[in-house]
Tab-separated table of N, CA and C in Angstrom:
chain	number	residue	atom	x	y	z
A	1	MET	N	0.818	-1.156	-0.039
A	1	MET	CA	-0.022	-0.049	0.026
A	1	MET	C	0.850	1.248	0.085
A	2	GLU	N	0.619	2.152	-0.887
A	2	GLU	CA	1.344	3.439	-0.939
A	2	GLU	C	0.559	4.596	-0.368
A	3	VAL	N	1.178	5.396	0.504
A	3	VAL	CA	0.596	6.445	1.070
A	3	VAL	C	1.316	7.790	0.613
A	4	PHE	N	0.597	8.755	0.220
A	4	PHE	CA	1.164	10.044	-0.286
A	4	PHE	C	1.195	11.010	0.903
A	5	VAL	N	2.278	11.591	1.242
A	5	VAL	CA	2.476	12.524	2.299
A	5	VAL	C	2.853	13.909	1.785
A	6	ARG	N	1.960	14.884	2.039
A	6	ARG	CA	2.149	16.175	1.480
A	6	ARG	C	2.795	17.062	2.721
A	7	GLY	N	3.413	18.141	2.228
A	7	GLY	CA	3.906	19.133	3.207
A	7	GLY	C	5.407	18.839	3.648
A	8	VAL	N	6.046	17.806	3.073
A	8	VAL	CA	7.431	17.546	3.451
A	8	VAL	C	8.288	18.735	2.858
A	9	PRO	N	9.186	19.221	3.684
A	9	PRO	CA	10.047	20.322	3.276
A	9	PRO	C	10.833	19.968	1.981
A	10	GLU	N	10.897	20.944	1.075
A	10	GLU	CA	11.471	20.730	-0.237
A	10	GLU	C	13.073	20.305	-0.026
A	11	ARG	N	13.770	20.930	0.908
A	11	ARG	CA	15.115	20.644	1.082
A	11	ARG	C	15.473	19.341	1.885
A	12	ALA	N	14.483	18.654	2.375
A	12	ALA	CA	14.624	17.464	3.179
A	12	ALA	C	15.117	16.341	2.265
A	13	SER	N	15.972	15.571	2.829
A	13	SER	CA	16.488	14.505	1.905
A	13	SER	C	15.665	13.225	2.262
A	14	GLU	N	15.880	12.192	1.395
A	14	GLU	CA	15.058	10.892	1.687
A	14	GLU	C	15.614	10.317	2.968
A	15	LYS	N	16.822	10.446	3.397
A	15	LYS	CA	17.270	9.906	4.659
A	15	LYS	C	16.749	10.598	5.818
A	16	GLN	N	16.747	11.993	5.710
A	16	GLN	CA	16.111	12.725	6.800
A	16	GLN	C	14.644	12.409	6.973
A	17	THR	N	13.892	12.240	5.886
A	17	THR	CA	12.469	11.902	5.982
A	17	THR	C	12.286	10.504	6.532
A	18	THR	N	13.083	9.555	6.106
A	18	THR	CA	12.987	8.247	6.660
A	18	THR	C	13.354	8.247	8.030
A	19	ASN	N	14.410	8.933	8.586
A	19	ASN	CA	14.640	9.059	9.988
A	19	ASN	C	13.533	9.666	10.803
A	20	PHE	N	12.791	10.606	10.155
A	20	PHE	CA	11.620	11.244	10.830
A	20	PHE	C	10.591	10.120	11.140
A	21	PHE	N	10.243	9.336	10.105
A	21	PHE	CA	9.133	8.328	10.262
A	21	PHE	C	9.608	7.103	10.978
A	22	LEU	N	10.793	6.847	11.132
A	22	LEU	CA	11.252	5.553	11.752
A	22	LEU	C	10.684	5.343	13.166
A	23	PRO	N	10.935	6.316	14.106
A	23	PRO	CA	10.445	6.093	15.445
A	23	PRO	C	8.823	6.120	15.479
A	24	ILE	N	8.160	6.868	14.617
A	24	ILE	CA	6.771	6.949	14.659
A	24	ILE	C	6.297	5.542	14.333
A	25	LEU	N	6.756	5.013	13.163
A	25	LEU	CA	6.216	3.745	12.708
A	25	LEU	C	6.606	2.536	13.682
A	26	ASN	N	7.792	2.572	14.207
A	26	ASN	CA	8.306	1.620	15.249
A	26	ASN	C	7.482	1.576	16.454
A	27	GLU	N	6.888	2.766	16.890
A	27	GLU	CA	6.054	2.875	18.036
A	27	GLU	C	4.754	2.225	17.767
A	28	HIS	N	4.365	2.042	16.480
A	28	HIS	CA	3.104	1.308	16.207
A	28	HIS	C	3.346	-0.034	15.589
A	29	SER	N	4.604	-0.555	15.809
A	29	SER	CA	5.052	-1.931	15.348
A	29	SER	C	4.830	-2.107	13.841
A	30	ILE	N	5.066	-1.060	13.201
A	30	ILE	CA	5.139	-1.130	11.705
A	30	ILE	C	6.580	-1.191	11.188
A	31	GLU	N	6.916	-2.393	10.693
A	31	GLU	CA	8.358	-2.568	10.458
A	31	GLU	C	8.678	-2.621	8.981
A	32	ASN	N	7.805	-3.044	8.151
A	32	ASN	CA	8.112	-3.313	6.741
A	32	ASN	C	7.525	-2.169	5.947
A	33	TRP	N	8.337	-1.169	5.595
A	33	TRP	CA	7.941	-0.041	4.900
A	33	TRP	C	9.139	0.671	4.218
A	34	HIS	N	8.852	1.442	3.319
A	34	HIS	CA	9.914	2.242	2.511
A	34	HIS	C	9.450	3.664	2.392
A	35	CYS	N	10.374	4.544	2.471
A	35	CYS	CA	10.114	6.022	2.186
A	35	CYS	C	10.876	6.468	0.982
A	36	GLN	N	10.147	7.150	0.080
A	36	GLN	CA	10.745	7.795	-1.054
A	36	GLN	C	10.448	9.274	-1.071
A	37	LYS	N	11.508	9.980	-1.177
A	37	LYS	CA	11.433	11.491	-1.142
A	37	LYS	C	12.406	12.142	-2.235
A	38	ARG	N	11.800	12.716	-3.135
A	38	ARG	CA	12.686	13.395	-4.200
A	38	ARG	C	13.053	14.757	-3.853
A	39	LYS	N	14.308	15.183	-4.147
A	39	LYS	CA	14.688	16.479	-3.778
A	39	LYS	C	13.896	17.625	-4.438
A	40	TRP	N	13.704	18.597	-3.773
A	40	TRP	CA	13.087	19.773	-4.274
A	40	TRP	C	11.455	19.632	-4.513
A	41	LYS	N	11.005	18.517	-3.999
A	41	LYS	CA	9.502	18.248	-4.058
A	41	LYS	C	8.951	18.376	-2.563
A	42	ARG	N	7.755	18.694	-2.543
A	42	ARG	CA	7.104	18.986	-1.183
A	42	ARG	C	6.230	17.809	-0.738
A	43	PHE	N	6.567	16.502	-1.218
A	43	PHE	CA	5.919	15.310	-0.786
A	43	PHE	C	6.820	14.155	-0.710
A	44	ALA	N	6.295	13.086	-0.111
A	44	ALA	CA	7.100	11.843	-0.044
A	44	ALA	C	5.956	10.720	-0.166
A	45	THR	N	6.456	9.563	-0.506
A	45	THR	CA	5.547	8.428	-0.462
A	45	THR	C	6.057	7.359	0.577
A	46	LEU	N	5.211	6.763	1.287
A	46	LEU	CA	5.439	5.674	2.175
A	46	LEU	C	4.913	4.491	1.554
A	47	THR	N	5.709	3.389	1.354
A	47	THR	CA	5.068	2.211	0.849
A	47	THR	C	5.173	1.150	1.907
A	48	PHE	N	4.016	0.512	2.195
A	48	PHE	CA	3.962	-0.426	3.292
A	48	PHE	C	3.761	-1.756	2.627
A	49	LEU	N	4.415	-2.771	3.158
A	49	LEU	CA	4.431	-4.088	2.575
A	49	LEU	C	2.976	-4.684	2.814
A	50	SER	N	2.473	-4.435	3.997
A	50	SER	CA	1.170	-4.900	4.355
A	50	SER	C	0.061	-3.782	4.247
A	51	SER	N	-0.960	-4.029	3.694
A	51	SER	CA	-2.040	-2.954	3.563
A	51	SER	C	-2.569	-2.745	4.948
A	52	LYS	N	-2.437	-3.653	5.808
A	52	LYS	CA	-2.967	-3.534	7.101
A	52	LYS	C	-2.132	-2.426	7.866
A	53	ASP	N	-0.800	-2.523	7.670
A	53	ASP	CA	0.091	-1.485	8.293
A	53	ASP	C	-0.227	-0.016	7.808
A	54	GLY	N	-0.474	-0.007	6.425
A	54	GLY	CA	-0.765	1.221	5.818
A	54	GLY	C	-2.137	1.832	6.339
A	55	ASP	N	-3.159	0.901	6.471
A	55	ASP	CA	-4.402	1.370	7.043
A	55	ASP	C	-4.272	1.887	8.449
A	56	ARG	N	-3.370	1.151	9.293
A	56	ARG	CA	-3.123	1.612	10.612
A	56	ARG	C	-2.591	2.934	10.744
A	57	PHE	N	-1.534	3.247	9.746
A	57	PHE	CA	-0.938	4.492	9.746
A	57	PHE	C	-1.951	5.538	9.352
A	58	LEU	N	-2.783	5.339	8.357
A	58	LEU	CA	-3.779	6.303	7.920
A	58	LEU	C	-4.813	6.493	8.989
A	59	ASN	N	-5.183	5.478	9.735
A	59	ASN	CA	-6.135	5.671	10.859
A	59	ASN	C	-5.612	6.536	11.888
A	60	LEU	N	-4.301	6.457	12.181
A	60	LEU	CA	-3.680	7.393	13.056
A	60	LEU	C	-3.392	8.818	12.664
A	61	TYR	N	-2.888	8.945	11.405
A	61	TYR	CA	-2.342	10.105	11.000
A	61	TYR	C	-2.996	10.728	9.671
A	62	GLY	N	-3.886	9.860	8.977
A	62	GLY	CA	-4.352	10.277	7.783
A	62	GLY	C	-5.386	11.465	7.811
A	63	GLN	N	-5.601	12.016	6.643
A	63	GLN	CA	-6.554	13.148	6.570
A	63	GLN	C	-7.633	12.662	5.614
A	64	MET	N	-8.878	12.588	6.022
A	64	MET	CA	-10.040	12.221	5.220
A	64	MET	C	-10.528	13.300	4.403
A	65	LYS	N	-11.119	12.975	3.245
A	65	LYS	CA	-11.719	13.935	2.411
A	65	LYS	C	-13.200	13.585	2.209
A	66	ASN	N	-13.999	14.533	1.914
A	66	ASN	CA	-15.506	14.245	1.633
A	66	ASN	C	-15.584	13.809	0.207
A	67	GLY	N	-16.693	13.494	-0.259
A	67	GLY	CA	-16.915	12.997	-1.654
A	67	GLY	C	-16.634	14.067	-2.762
A	68	LEU	N	-16.508	15.372	-2.357
A	68	LEU	CA	-16.319	16.487	-3.256
A	68	LEU	C	-14.771	16.766	-3.434
A	69	GLY	N	-13.947	16.078	-2.605
A	69	GLY	CA	-12.505	16.265	-2.653
A	69	GLY	C	-12.119	17.384	-1.707
A	70	HIS	N	-12.943	17.930	-0.881
A	70	HIS	CA	-12.588	19.005	0.048
A	70	HIS	C	-12.356	18.408	1.393
A	71	ASN	N	-11.416	19.081	2.138
A	71	ASN	CA	-10.976	18.568	3.430
A	71	ASN	C	-12.177	19.001	4.443
A	72	PRO	N	-12.575	18.086	5.238
A	72	PRO	CA	-13.548	18.411	6.287
A	72	PRO	C	-12.890	19.135	7.384
A	73	PRO	N	-13.635	19.615	8.386
A	73	PRO	CA	-12.944	20.258	9.607
A	73	PRO	C	-12.042	19.326	10.244
A	74	PRO	N	-11.007	19.854	10.797
A	74	PRO	CA	-9.997	18.891	11.393
A	74	PRO	C	-10.637	18.010	12.447
A	75	LEU	N	-10.202	16.795	12.438
A	75	LEU	CA	-10.556	15.794	13.417
A	75	LEU	C	-9.578	15.747	14.436
A	76	SER	N	-9.911	14.956	15.596
A	76	SER	CA	-8.910	14.897	16.722
A	76	SER	C	-7.919	13.825	16.319
A	77	ARG	N	-7.003	14.247	15.417
A	77	ARG	CA	-5.884	13.362	15.021
A	77	ARG	C	-4.637	14.016	15.536
A	78	THR	N	-3.605	13.109	15.652
A	78	THR	CA	-2.306	13.623	15.935
A	78	THR	C	-1.693	14.077	14.734
A	79	ASN	N	-1.250	15.326	14.724
A	79	ASN	CA	-0.594	15.872	13.650
A	79	ASN	C	0.899	15.584	13.651
A	80	LEU	N	1.519	15.457	12.484
A	80	LEU	CA	2.932	15.093	12.358
A	80	LEU	C	3.528	16.512	11.841
A	81	THR	N	4.591	16.886	12.565
A	81	THR	CA	5.346	18.140	12.230
A	81	THR	C	6.837	17.675	11.981
A	82	PHE	N	7.298	18.023	10.676
A	82	PHE	CA	8.639	17.683	10.317
A	82	PHE	C	9.319	18.962	9.868
A	83	GLN	N	10.381	19.257	10.612
A	83	GLN	CA	11.238	20.462	10.270
A	83	GLN	C	10.229	21.717	10.279
A	84	GLY	N	9.294	21.811	11.117
A	84	GLY	CA	8.423	22.960	11.236
A	84	GLY	C	7.268	22.982	10.269
A	85	ASN	N	7.131	21.896	9.429
A	85	ASN	CA	6.058	21.747	8.502
A	85	ASN	C	5.006	20.704	8.941
A	86	GLU	N	3.703	21.112	8.880
A	86	GLU	CA	2.731	20.092	9.279
A	86	GLU	C	2.576	19.166	8.048
A	87	LEU	N	2.532	17.875	8.319
A	87	LEU	CA	2.337	16.891	7.176
A	87	LEU	C	0.927	16.506	7.018
């Protein structure tokens, strides 16, 4: 399962992004995943070997959209902040 993460700083490297997500995913016992971050892009992708792990991550940190593609009011979710940017 692939998860698209917006808001990643443009100057962040793939290694920095991976190191950011490592303790977060370890905390939730998610071990089989890969992070891809391209330089000068404001997004990254997390690829989970198990869709169950991807669903768990999205349930904890994901942002839901309504049927029209608009973001609903913020839910009581834990926000992730990486180098001062909300993901």
